[in-house]
């Protein structure tokens, strides 16, 4: 047996060491917990900030859609009044158009000079100007946009050959920019919305809601407004555009802008006439864009070219007389947007039944040019579609033996719009989506690309961008003038 006294003694550490080690361990655990909580808080903050940015941006897109729908209702009411008045008293157009366009031109010059014309060039100019600067704010101000709604409606009541879709772009851009500025001033969050992103999303969202075409709004944002990577690839911008378009679909239903009652067949035998339509629309669309760019001075001898700028109201009165004469000769077919006539032609209605004549396309082209020359607010989008449908119907009468002549009216809508704007992808997608004619996408794309190429031989610079440069110079001039006048 082992002697208990000889057993090895158990060593024990200093009693003071154990509490010190426990305290160090506790402090380390607390530091680790604080770091983990801090990381979690930052992560939750990032998620909340991103979620709030998207929520605020989507609310703005929803406001743009509502603005566009209200604008659409106002425009339809104005067109209805014009139809009632001119059908009951056909000669009334000779009173309404000259005096109406002269009065609207006078009001535009004094109340909203940056609201004249389509509205798309103003937006293109705005995204190329210094962000949040006075020049940019002038082109897409909410005050100008509200006047644009009222003055465009007045032009439609008078019977001018204008559309509401281009103005919807400027109104949408102004509404979205005003919403973003309000959020910056009044909400506690600093969302960091770039002005160009707001303008692009509002403009494209306005177009998407106006035509009930969400995808076309995205293509428009990329092809026409996409000057920088922020506009082209920013998911926030594209989400806003789709929100405006899908909200319009939710409120109005999944109904196409043009209701094609019987599906149009895509037959291989149509390729020859389709390419002929592309050529015809390319030539006339290029001349149309060139005429709009040159304006009234471009039609006058050199010694008289200063007169239109010095007498804008008289020019508007003369343009109204020409538009009234064209409307009287076509039984009122050239008044307004041309929506009913285009819808009738792509549904294969007889000319009299559709409210058109055999030379409706050419007459609508001239009426749209003189309405634009008047200098009143109003777009060319829907009139260009109606012109194309009329020209396609003319080609269908020249080509015999086609099993589906309606395809030429539909393809020509995209071709003429592409030739006038030199935006072939937007033109083909917007016509495809507004008519739900996906089977004809290849025809639409081929005709739009060819027409755009032919148009470029007559008008080298895209119409919207060429006019946008003029608005940009004008806005910068006003900014410099205001800076010099400031004390």
Short mmCIF file of C-alpha atoms in Angstrom, two decimals:
data_model
loop_
_atom_site.label_atom_id
_atom_site.label_comp_id
_atom_site.label_asym_id
_atom_site.label_seq_id
_atom_site.Cartn_x
_atom_site.Cartn_y
_atom_site.Cartn_z
CA UNK A 1 0.00 0.00 0.00
CA UNK A 2 1.05 3.50 -0.75
CA UNK A 3 1.64 5.84 2.03
CA UNK A 4 -0.89 8.63 1.91
CA UNK A 5 1.80 11.02 2.90
CA UNK A 6 3.82 10.02 -0.19
CA UNK A 7 0.95 10.74 -2.67
CA UNK A 8 1.73 13.53 -5.22
CA UNK A 9 0.34 16.88 -4.16
CA UNK A 10 -2.36 18.34 -6.52
CA UNK A 11 -1.24 21.74 -7.78
CA UNK A 12 -3.79 24.46 -8.05
CA UNK A 13 -3.47 27.86 -9.74
CA UNK A 14 -3.80 31.14 -8.01
CA UNK A 15 -7.44 31.69 -7.07
CA UNK A 16 -7.21 35.24 -8.44
CA UNK A 17 -6.41 33.97 -11.99
CA UNK A 18 -9.78 32.32 -12.68
CA UNK A 19 -11.99 35.43 -12.34
CA UNK A 20 -9.56 37.41 -14.53
CA UNK A 21 -9.70 34.83 -17.31
CA UNK A 22 -13.46 34.67 -17.10
CA UNK A 23 -13.68 38.45 -17.36
CA UNK A 24 -11.43 38.49 -20.45
CA UNK A 25 -13.50 35.77 -22.07
CA UNK A 26 -16.71 37.63 -21.27
CA UNK A 27 -15.38 40.86 -22.77
CA UNK A 28 -14.31 39.03 -25.94
CA UNK A 29 -17.73 37.45 -26.28
CA UNK A 30 -19.38 40.83 -25.82
CA UNK A 31 -17.15 42.44 -28.46
CA UNK A 32 -17.95 39.61 -30.85
CA UNK A 33 -21.67 39.99 -30.17
CA UNK A 34 -21.49 43.76 -30.72
CA UNK A 35 -19.65 43.29 -34.02
CA UNK A 36 -22.20 40.73 -35.15
CA UNK A 37 -25.07 43.01 -34.14
CA UNK A 38 -23.44 45.93 -35.93
CA UNK A 39 -23.04 43.89 -39.10
CA UNK A 40 -26.64 42.76 -38.86
CA UNK A 41 -27.84 46.33 -38.31
CA UNK A 42 -25.89 47.58 -41.32
CA UNK A 43 -27.27 44.73 -43.44
CA UNK A 44 -30.84 45.45 -42.34
CA UNK A 45 -30.23 49.14 -43.00
CA UNK A 46 -29.01 48.39 -46.50
CA UNK A 47 -32.02 46.22 -47.19
CA UNK A 48 -34.38 48.83 -45.81
CA UNK A 49 -32.77 51.62 -47.84
CA UNK A 50 -32.90 49.59 -51.07
CA UNK A 51 -36.48 48.58 -50.39
CA UNK A 52 -37.46 52.18 -49.68
CA UNK A 53 -35.75 53.42 -52.87
CA UNK A 54 -37.66 50.88 -54.95
CA UNK A 55 -40.92 51.65 -53.16
CA UNK A 56 -40.60 55.40 -53.67
CA UNK A 57 -39.54 54.94 -57.31
CA UNK A 58 -42.47 52.61 -58.01
CA UNK A 59 -44.88 55.10 -56.43
CA UNK A 60 -43.57 57.75 -58.79
CA UNK A 61 -44.03 55.39 -61.74
CA UNK A 62 -47.59 54.79 -60.59
CA UNK A 63 -48.22 58.54 -60.58
CA UNK A 64 -46.85 58.74 -64.13
CA UNK A 65 -49.27 56.03 -65.23
CA UNK A 66 -52.20 57.85 -63.63
CA UNK A 67 -51.15 61.12 -65.29
CA UNK A 68 -51.03 59.35 -68.66
CA UNK A 69 -54.43 57.75 -68.19
CA UNK A 70 -56.03 61.05 -67.18
CA UNK A 71 -54.37 62.70 -70.17
CA UNK A 72 -55.72 59.94 -72.41
CA UNK A 73 -59.25 60.53 -71.11
CA UNK A 74 -58.94 64.29 -71.70
CA UNK A 75 -57.65 63.70 -75.25
CA UNK A 76 -60.44 61.24 -76.08
CA UNK A 77 -63.01 63.73 -74.81
CA UNK A 78 -61.47 66.45 -76.99
CA UNK A 79 -61.55 64.18 -80.06
CA UNK A 80 -65.20 63.33 -79.35
CA UNK A 81 -66.10 67.02 -79.22
CA UNK A 82 -64.33 67.62 -82.53
CA UNK A 83 -66.17 64.73 -84.21
CA UNK A 84 -69.53 65.96 -82.94
CA UNK A 85 -68.91 69.51 -84.12
CA UNK A 86 -67.40 68.76 -87.53
CA UNK A 87 -69.89 66.02 -88.44
CA UNK A 88 -72.82 68.23 -87.57
CA UNK A 89 -71.35 71.30 -89.32
CA UNK A 90 -68.54 70.34 -91.76
CA UNK A 91 -67.59 73.93 -92.61
CA UNK A 92 -66.90 74.64 -88.94
CA UNK A 93 -63.35 73.34 -89.43
CA UNK A 94 -62.54 76.50 -91.41
CA UNK A 95 -63.32 78.48 -88.27
CA UNK A 96 -61.99 76.16 -85.56
CA UNK A 97 -58.62 75.30 -87.09
CA UNK A 98 -57.28 78.70 -88.25
CA UNK A 99 -58.46 80.69 -85.25
CA UNK A 100 -57.88 77.80 -82.84
CA UNK A 101 -54.28 77.16 -83.91
CA UNK A 102 -53.51 80.89 -83.94
CA UNK A 103 -54.86 81.25 -80.38
CA UNK A 104 -53.00 78.14 -79.19
CA UNK A 105 -49.76 79.38 -80.73
CA UNK A 106 -50.17 82.72 -78.98
CA UNK A 107 -50.83 81.00 -75.65
CA UNK A 108 -47.90 78.62 -76.11
CA UNK A 109 -45.46 81.47 -76.73
CA UNK A 110 -46.56 83.31 -73.60
CA UNK A 111 -47.38 80.52 -71.17
CA UNK A 112 -45.33 77.44 -72.08
CA UNK A 113 -42.78 78.03 -74.86
CA UNK A 114 -40.91 74.78 -74.04
CA UNK A 115 -44.12 72.76 -74.42
CA UNK A 116 -44.46 73.24 -78.17
CA UNK A 117 -44.23 70.29 -80.49
CA UNK A 118 -43.92 66.64 -79.57
CA UNK A 119 -42.27 66.65 -76.14
CA UNK A 120 -39.82 63.83 -76.89
CA UNK A 121 -37.08 66.21 -78.16
CA UNK A 122 -37.35 68.18 -74.92
CA UNK A 123 -36.78 65.02 -72.89
CA UNK A 124 -33.82 63.95 -75.06
CA UNK A 125 -32.32 67.41 -74.58
CA UNK A 126 -32.94 67.31 -70.82
CA UNK A 127 -30.98 64.08 -70.26
CA UNK A 128 -27.95 65.62 -71.99
CA UNK A 129 -27.93 68.75 -69.82
CA UNK A 130 -26.19 69.14 -66.42
CA UNK A 131 -28.30 67.27 -63.83
CA UNK A 132 -30.59 69.35 -61.62
CA UNK A 133 -29.56 72.52 -63.44
CA UNK A 134 -31.91 75.36 -64.38
CA UNK A 135 -31.76 74.44 -68.08
CA UNK A 136 -32.87 70.88 -67.39
CA UNK A 137 -35.67 72.01 -65.10
CA UNK A 138 -37.01 74.37 -67.78
CA UNK A 139 -37.48 71.59 -70.33
CA UNK A 140 -39.25 69.14 -68.01
CA UNK A 141 -40.97 71.41 -65.51
CA UNK A 142 -44.31 70.32 -64.09
CA UNK A 143 -45.84 73.72 -64.88
CA UNK A 144 -44.94 73.39 -68.58
CA UNK A 145 -46.31 69.84 -68.54
CA UNK A 146 -49.68 70.92 -67.18
CA UNK A 147 -49.97 73.58 -69.87
CA UNK A 148 -48.99 70.97 -72.45
CA UNK A 149 -51.95 68.80 -71.45
CA UNK A 150 -54.39 71.70 -71.77
CA UNK A 151 -52.96 73.05 -75.03
CA UNK A 152 -52.76 69.60 -76.67
CA UNK A 153 -56.39 69.00 -75.77
CA UNK A 154 -57.24 72.37 -77.33
CA UNK A 155 -55.46 71.37 -80.53
CA UNK A 156 -57.43 68.12 -80.70
CA UNK A 157 -60.71 69.97 -80.20
CA UNK A 158 -59.77 72.29 -83.06
CA UNK A 159 -58.96 69.29 -85.30
CA UNK A 160 -55.17 69.52 -85.62
CA UNK A 161 -53.42 66.37 -86.87
CA UNK A 162 -51.50 65.72 -83.64
CA UNK A 163 -51.19 62.93 -81.09
CA UNK A 164 -51.05 62.71 -77.31
CA UNK A 165 -48.32 60.05 -76.98
CA UNK A 166 -45.36 62.40 -77.49
CA UNK A 167 -46.76 64.89 -74.98
CA UNK A 168 -47.29 61.97 -72.56
CA UNK A 169 -43.52 61.44 -72.64
CA UNK A 170 -42.76 65.01 -71.56
CA UNK A 171 -45.56 65.00 -68.99
CA UNK A 172 -44.32 61.69 -67.55
CA UNK A 173 -40.74 62.97 -67.31
CA UNK A 174 -41.85 66.17 -65.58
CA UNK A 175 -44.10 64.30 -63.12
CA UNK A 176 -41.36 61.80 -62.21
CA UNK A 177 -38.73 64.51 -61.74
CA UNK A 178 -41.10 66.56 -59.57
CA UNK A 179 -41.85 63.47 -57.47
CA UNK A 180 -38.15 62.73 -56.95
CA UNK A 181 -37.42 66.33 -55.96
CA UNK A 182 -40.33 66.33 -53.52
CA UNK A 183 -39.06 63.13 -51.88
CA UNK A 184 -35.58 64.65 -51.48
CA UNK A 185 -37.00 67.73 -49.80
CA UNK A 186 -39.66 66.24 -47.53
CA UNK A 187 -38.69 62.66 -46.65
CA UNK A 188 -36.07 61.83 -44.05
CA UNK A 189 -34.30 59.37 -46.36
CA UNK A 190 -31.76 60.57 -48.91
CA UNK A 191 -32.61 58.24 -51.74
CA UNK A 192 -29.94 59.39 -54.15
CA UNK A 193 -32.14 59.44 -57.26
CA UNK A 194 -30.21 60.73 -60.25
CA UNK A 195 -32.25 63.33 -62.18
CA UNK A 196 -31.53 61.63 -65.52
CA UNK A 197 -32.82 58.33 -64.15
CA UNK A 198 -36.03 60.02 -63.01
CA UNK A 199 -36.51 61.75 -66.37
CA UNK A 200 -35.85 58.58 -68.39
CA UNK A 201 -38.14 56.43 -66.25
CA UNK A 202 -40.95 58.98 -66.33
CA UNK A 203 -40.66 59.57 -70.07
CA UNK A 204 -40.59 55.90 -71.05
CA UNK A 205 -43.25 55.08 -68.46
CA UNK A 206 -45.48 57.77 -69.96
CA UNK A 207 -45.12 56.19 -73.40
CA UNK A 208 -45.74 52.69 -72.03
CA UNK A 209 -48.91 53.81 -70.25
CA UNK A 210 -50.12 55.86 -73.23
CA UNK A 211 -49.95 52.91 -75.64
CA UNK A 212 -50.61 50.19 -73.04
CA UNK A 213 -47.25 48.67 -74.09
CA UNK A 214 -44.79 48.03 -71.20
CA UNK A 215 -42.09 46.35 -73.31
CA UNK A 216 -42.15 49.11 -75.93
CA UNK A 217 -41.52 51.62 -73.14
CA UNK A 218 -38.37 49.75 -72.13
CA UNK A 219 -37.15 49.60 -75.74
CA UNK A 220 -37.86 53.31 -76.14
CA UNK A 221 -35.84 54.08 -73.01
CA UNK A 222 -32.88 52.09 -74.35
CA UNK A 223 -32.98 53.14 -78.02
CA UNK A 224 -34.05 56.80 -77.79
CA UNK A 225 -33.14 57.98 -74.29
CA UNK A 226 -30.22 55.65 -73.52
CA UNK A 227 -27.35 58.05 -73.87
CA UNK A 228 -25.55 56.83 -70.74
CA UNK A 229 -25.14 53.54 -68.88
CA UNK A 230 -27.25 54.84 -66.00
CA UNK A 231 -30.25 55.04 -68.31
CA UNK A 232 -29.52 51.89 -70.29
CA UNK A 233 -28.84 49.39 -67.56
CA UNK A 234 -30.18 50.80 -64.30
CA UNK A 235 -32.65 48.22 -63.02
CA UNK A 236 -34.45 50.90 -61.06
CA UNK A 237 -35.22 52.83 -64.26
CA UNK A 238 -36.43 49.80 -66.16
CA UNK A 239 -38.51 48.65 -63.17
CA UNK A 240 -40.18 52.05 -63.09
CA UNK A 241 -41.01 51.87 -66.80
CA UNK A 242 -42.51 48.40 -66.43
CA UNK A 243 -44.47 49.48 -63.35
CA UNK A 244 -46.11 52.33 -65.28
CA UNK A 245 -46.96 50.03 -68.19
CA UNK A 246 -48.29 47.18 -66.09
CA UNK A 247 -50.37 49.54 -63.94
CA UNK A 248 -51.97 50.78 -67.14
CA UNK A 249 -52.68 47.17 -68.10
CA UNK A 250 -54.17 46.50 -64.67
CA UNK A 251 -56.51 49.50 -64.85
CA UNK A 252 -57.54 49.23 -68.52
CA UNK A 253 -57.28 45.47 -68.91
CA UNK A 254 -54.97 43.50 -71.16
CA UNK A 255 -56.44 45.11 -74.25
CA UNK A 256 -54.30 46.10 -77.24
CA UNK A 257 -54.20 49.72 -78.34
CA UNK A 258 -55.41 48.61 -81.79
CA UNK A 259 -57.90 45.77 -81.62
CA UNK A 260 -57.31 43.43 -84.59
CA UNK A 261 -60.53 41.44 -84.67
CA UNK A 262 -59.32 38.74 -87.08
CA UNK A 263 -55.68 37.61 -86.77
CA UNK A 264 -53.49 38.66 -89.70
CA UNK A 265 -51.74 35.76 -91.39
CA UNK A 266 -47.98 35.92 -91.98
CA UNK A 267 -47.60 34.40 -95.46
CA UNK A 268 -44.30 33.99 -97.30
CA UNK A 269 -45.84 35.44 -100.45
CA UNK A 270 -46.07 38.81 -98.69
CA UNK A 271 -42.30 39.41 -98.62
CA UNK A 272 -42.21 41.25 -101.94
CA UNK A 273 -45.04 43.71 -101.13
CA UNK A 274 -43.64 44.15 -97.61
CA UNK A 275 -40.27 45.28 -98.96
CA UNK A 276 -42.05 47.57 -101.42
CA UNK A 277 -43.92 49.11 -98.49
CA UNK A 278 -40.62 49.57 -96.67
CA UNK A 279 -39.18 51.43 -99.66
CA UNK A 280 -42.23 53.68 -100.12
CA UNK A 281 -42.49 54.50 -96.43
CA UNK A 282 -38.73 55.04 -96.19
CA UNK A 283 -38.80 57.65 -98.95
CA UNK A 284 -41.92 59.47 -97.73
CA UNK A 285 -40.93 59.12 -94.07
CA UNK A 286 -37.53 60.64 -94.80
CA UNK A 287 -39.11 63.56 -96.66
CA UNK A 288 -41.61 63.94 -93.79
CA UNK A 289 -38.82 64.14 -91.19
CA UNK A 290 -36.82 66.53 -93.37
CA UNK A 291 -39.83 68.83 -93.76
CA UNK A 292 -40.40 68.87 -89.99
CA UNK A 293 -36.75 69.67 -89.31
CA UNK A 294 -36.55 72.49 -91.86
CA UNK A 295 -39.87 74.05 -90.85
CA UNK A 296 -41.74 76.75 -92.71
CA UNK A 297 -38.56 78.74 -93.54
CA UNK A 298 -37.25 75.73 -95.45
CA UNK A 299 -40.19 75.95 -97.85
CA UNK A 300 -39.78 79.67 -98.59
CA UNK A 301 -37.33 81.60 -100.77
CA UNK A 302 -34.25 82.91 -98.96
CA UNK A 303 -35.46 86.52 -98.81
CA UNK A 304 -38.69 85.53 -97.02
CA UNK A 305 -37.29 83.06 -94.49
CA UNK A 306 -37.22 85.57 -91.66
CA UNK A 307 -40.96 86.23 -91.93
CA UNK A 308 -42.27 83.05 -90.14
CA UNK A 309 -40.16 83.72 -87.05
CA UNK A 310 -41.39 87.29 -86.89
CA UNK A 311 -45.06 86.36 -87.37
CA UNK A 312 -45.68 82.99 -85.63
CA UNK A 313 -49.38 83.56 -84.96
CA UNK A 314 -50.08 84.41 -88.62
CA UNK A 315 -48.19 81.26 -89.67
CA UNK A 316 -50.35 79.19 -87.33
CA UNK A 317 -53.50 80.75 -88.85
CA UNK A 318 -52.34 79.86 -92.40
CA UNK A 319 -51.48 76.32 -91.33
CA UNK A 320 -54.95 76.00 -89.84
CA UNK A 321 -56.51 76.97 -93.17
CA UNK A 322 -54.53 74.26 -95.00
CA UNK A 323 -55.42 71.64 -92.36
CA UNK A 324 -59.11 72.64 -92.55
CA UNK A 325 -59.10 72.31 -96.36
CA UNK A 326 -57.56 68.84 -96.15
CA UNK A 327 -60.11 67.78 -93.53
CA UNK A 328 -63.00 69.05 -95.64
CA UNK A 329 -61.73 67.20 -98.76
CA UNK A 330 -61.34 63.92 -96.84
CA UNK A 331 -64.61 64.14 -94.95
CA UNK A 332 -62.86 64.89 -91.65
CA UNK A 333 -60.50 61.88 -91.87
CA UNK A 334 -57.37 63.99 -91.33
CA UNK A 335 -58.67 65.65 -88.16
CA UNK A 336 -57.22 64.45 -84.87
CA UNK A 337 -54.88 61.52 -84.26
CA UNK A 338 -56.03 59.24 -87.09
CA UNK A 339 -56.59 56.35 -84.68
CA UNK A 340 -60.00 55.32 -86.05
CA UNK A 341 -58.79 55.35 -89.65
CA UNK A 342 -55.70 53.28 -88.86
CA UNK A 343 -57.77 50.79 -86.86
CA UNK A 344 -60.22 50.46 -89.74
CA UNK A 345 -57.48 49.84 -92.32
CA UNK A 346 -55.69 47.10 -90.35
CA UNK A 347 -59.06 45.40 -89.85
CA UNK A 348 -59.69 45.35 -93.60
CA UNK A 349 -62.64 47.73 -93.66
CA UNK A 350 -63.59 49.39 -96.91
CA UNK A 351 -62.28 52.93 -97.25
CA UNK A 352 -65.67 54.56 -96.85
CA UNK A 353 -66.41 52.35 -93.86
CA UNK A 354 -63.08 53.25 -92.27
CA UNK A 355 -63.65 56.95 -92.87
CA UNK A 356 -60.79 57.27 -95.35
CA UNK A 357 -60.19 57.96 -99.02
CA UNK A 358 -57.67 56.37 -101.36
CA UNK A 359 -55.29 59.26 -100.78
CA UNK A 360 -55.79 59.38 -97.02
CA UNK A 361 -52.12 58.55 -96.28
CA UNK A 362 -50.74 61.47 -98.31
CA UNK A 363 -53.41 63.87 -97.00
CA UNK A 364 -52.70 62.84 -93.40
CA UNK A 365 -48.98 63.37 -94.01
CA UNK A 366 -49.52 66.94 -95.23
CA UNK A 367 -52.02 67.67 -92.42
CA UNK A 368 -49.52 66.46 -89.81
CA UNK A 369 -46.73 68.59 -91.31
CA UNK A 370 -48.79 71.79 -91.30
CA UNK A 371 -50.09 71.06 -87.79
CA UNK A 372 -46.49 70.74 -86.61
CA UNK A 373 -45.57 73.96 -88.46
CA UNK A 374 -48.25 75.75 -86.43
CA UNK A 375 -46.01 75.38 -83.37
CA UNK A 376 -48.66 74.12 -80.96
CA UNK A 377 -48.14 71.26 -78.49
CA UNK A 378 -48.84 67.86 -80.00
CA UNK A 379 -47.02 64.69 -81.02
CA UNK A 380 -46.48 62.85 -84.29
CA UNK A 381 -46.54 59.26 -83.00
CA UNK A 382 -50.15 58.28 -83.68
CA UNK A 383 -50.48 60.43 -86.82
CA UNK A 384 -47.36 58.67 -88.17
CA UNK A 385 -49.01 55.31 -87.57
CA UNK A 386 -52.14 56.48 -89.42
CA UNK A 387 -50.03 57.79 -92.32
CA UNK A 388 -48.28 54.44 -92.59
CA UNK A 389 -51.57 52.53 -92.57
CA UNK A 390 -52.88 54.75 -95.37
CA UNK A 391 -49.73 54.26 -97.47
CA UNK A 392 -49.87 50.50 -96.91
CA UNK A 393 -53.44 50.50 -98.15
CA UNK A 394 -52.29 52.33 -101.30
CA UNK A 395 -49.61 49.71 -101.94
CA UNK A 396 -52.19 46.95 -101.39
CA UNK A 397 -54.29 48.45 -104.20
CA UNK A 398 -51.28 48.40 -106.52
CA UNK A 399 -50.36 44.79 -105.73
CA UNK A 400 -52.94 42.30 -106.93
CA UNK A 401 -53.55 38.78 -105.76
CA UNK A 402 -52.46 39.11 -102.11
CA UNK A 403 -54.28 36.70 -99.84
CA UNK A 404 -53.86 39.01 -96.83
CA UNK A 405 -53.60 42.69 -97.90
CA UNK A 406 -54.09 43.88 -94.30
CA UNK A 407 -50.51 42.91 -93.53
CA UNK A 408 -49.31 45.83 -95.67
CA UNK A 409 -51.27 48.38 -93.64
CA UNK A 410 -49.88 46.94 -90.41
CA UNK A 411 -46.28 46.68 -91.62
CA UNK A 412 -46.41 50.19 -93.07
CA UNK A 413 -47.40 51.59 -89.68
CA UNK A 414 -44.08 50.42 -88.24
CA UNK A 415 -42.14 51.30 -91.39
CA UNK A 416 -43.31 54.91 -91.57
CA UNK A 417 -42.80 55.45 -87.84
CA UNK A 418 -39.27 54.02 -88.15
CA UNK A 419 -38.56 56.24 -91.15
CA UNK A 420 -39.85 59.35 -89.40
CA UNK A 421 -37.96 58.77 -86.12
CA UNK A 422 -35.09 56.50 -87.26
CA UNK A 423 -35.80 54.26 -84.28
CA UNK A 424 -36.57 50.94 -86.03
CA UNK A 425 -36.51 48.69 -82.95
CA UNK A 426 -38.92 50.93 -81.03
CA UNK A 427 -41.21 51.20 -84.07
CA UNK A 428 -41.40 47.46 -84.70
CA UNK A 429 -41.84 46.51 -81.04
CA UNK A 430 -44.46 49.18 -80.36
CA UNK A 431 -46.59 48.16 -83.37
CA UNK A 432 -46.21 44.48 -82.53
CA UNK A 433 -47.23 45.03 -78.91
CA UNK A 434 -50.08 47.46 -79.58
CA UNK A 435 -51.67 45.07 -82.09
CA UNK A 436 -50.66 41.76 -80.41
CA UNK A 437 -49.27 40.62 -83.78
CA UNK A 438 -46.26 38.60 -82.63
CA UNK A 439 -46.50 36.36 -85.72
CA UNK A 440 -45.59 39.34 -87.90
CA UNK A 441 -42.55 40.41 -85.87
CA UNK A 442 -40.10 39.41 -88.60
CA UNK A 443 -42.02 41.41 -91.22
CA UNK A 444 -42.23 44.41 -88.90
CA UNK A 445 -38.54 44.34 -88.01
CA UNK A 446 -37.36 43.89 -91.60
CA UNK A 447 -39.60 46.68 -92.92
CA UNK A 448 -38.62 49.04 -90.09
CA UNK A 449 -34.89 48.50 -90.58
CA UNK A 450 -35.11 48.98 -94.34
CA UNK A 451 -37.34 52.05 -94.07
CA UNK A 452 -35.03 53.61 -91.49
CA UNK A 453 -32.02 53.06 -93.78
CA UNK A 454 -33.81 54.61 -96.78
CA UNK A 455 -35.05 57.52 -94.67
CA UNK A 456 -31.51 58.33 -93.61
CA UNK A 457 -30.64 59.16 -97.21
CA UNK A 458 -33.12 62.06 -97.11
CA UNK A 459 -32.82 63.09 -93.46
CA UNK A 460 -29.39 62.08 -92.13
CA UNK A 461 -30.06 63.04 -88.51
CA UNK A 462 -32.86 61.46 -86.44
CA UNK A 463 -35.75 63.88 -86.13
CA UNK A 464 -36.16 63.77 -82.34
CA UNK A 465 -32.44 64.19 -81.68
CA UNK A 466 -32.03 66.98 -84.23
CA UNK A 467 -34.87 68.98 -82.68
CA UNK A 468 -33.58 68.03 -79.22
CA UNK A 469 -30.27 69.79 -79.96
CA UNK A 470 -32.22 72.96 -80.77
CA UNK A 471 -34.12 72.76 -77.47
CA UNK A 472 -30.82 72.15 -75.65
CA UNK A 473 -29.26 75.30 -77.14
CA UNK A 474 -32.38 77.29 -76.31
CA UNK A 475 -32.45 76.09 -72.70
CA UNK A 476 -28.74 76.88 -72.19
CA UNK A 477 -29.28 80.33 -73.69
CA UNK A 478 -32.12 80.99 -71.23
CA UNK A 479 -29.94 79.77 -68.36
CA UNK A 480 -27.08 82.12 -69.32
CA UNK A 481 -29.51 84.99 -69.78
CA UNK A 482 -30.98 84.42 -66.31
CA UNK A 483 -27.47 84.18 -64.79
CA UNK A 484 -26.45 87.53 -66.33
CA UNK A 485 -29.68 89.17 -65.16
CA UNK A 486 -29.20 87.98 -61.57
CA UNK A 487 -27.64 90.61 -59.22
#
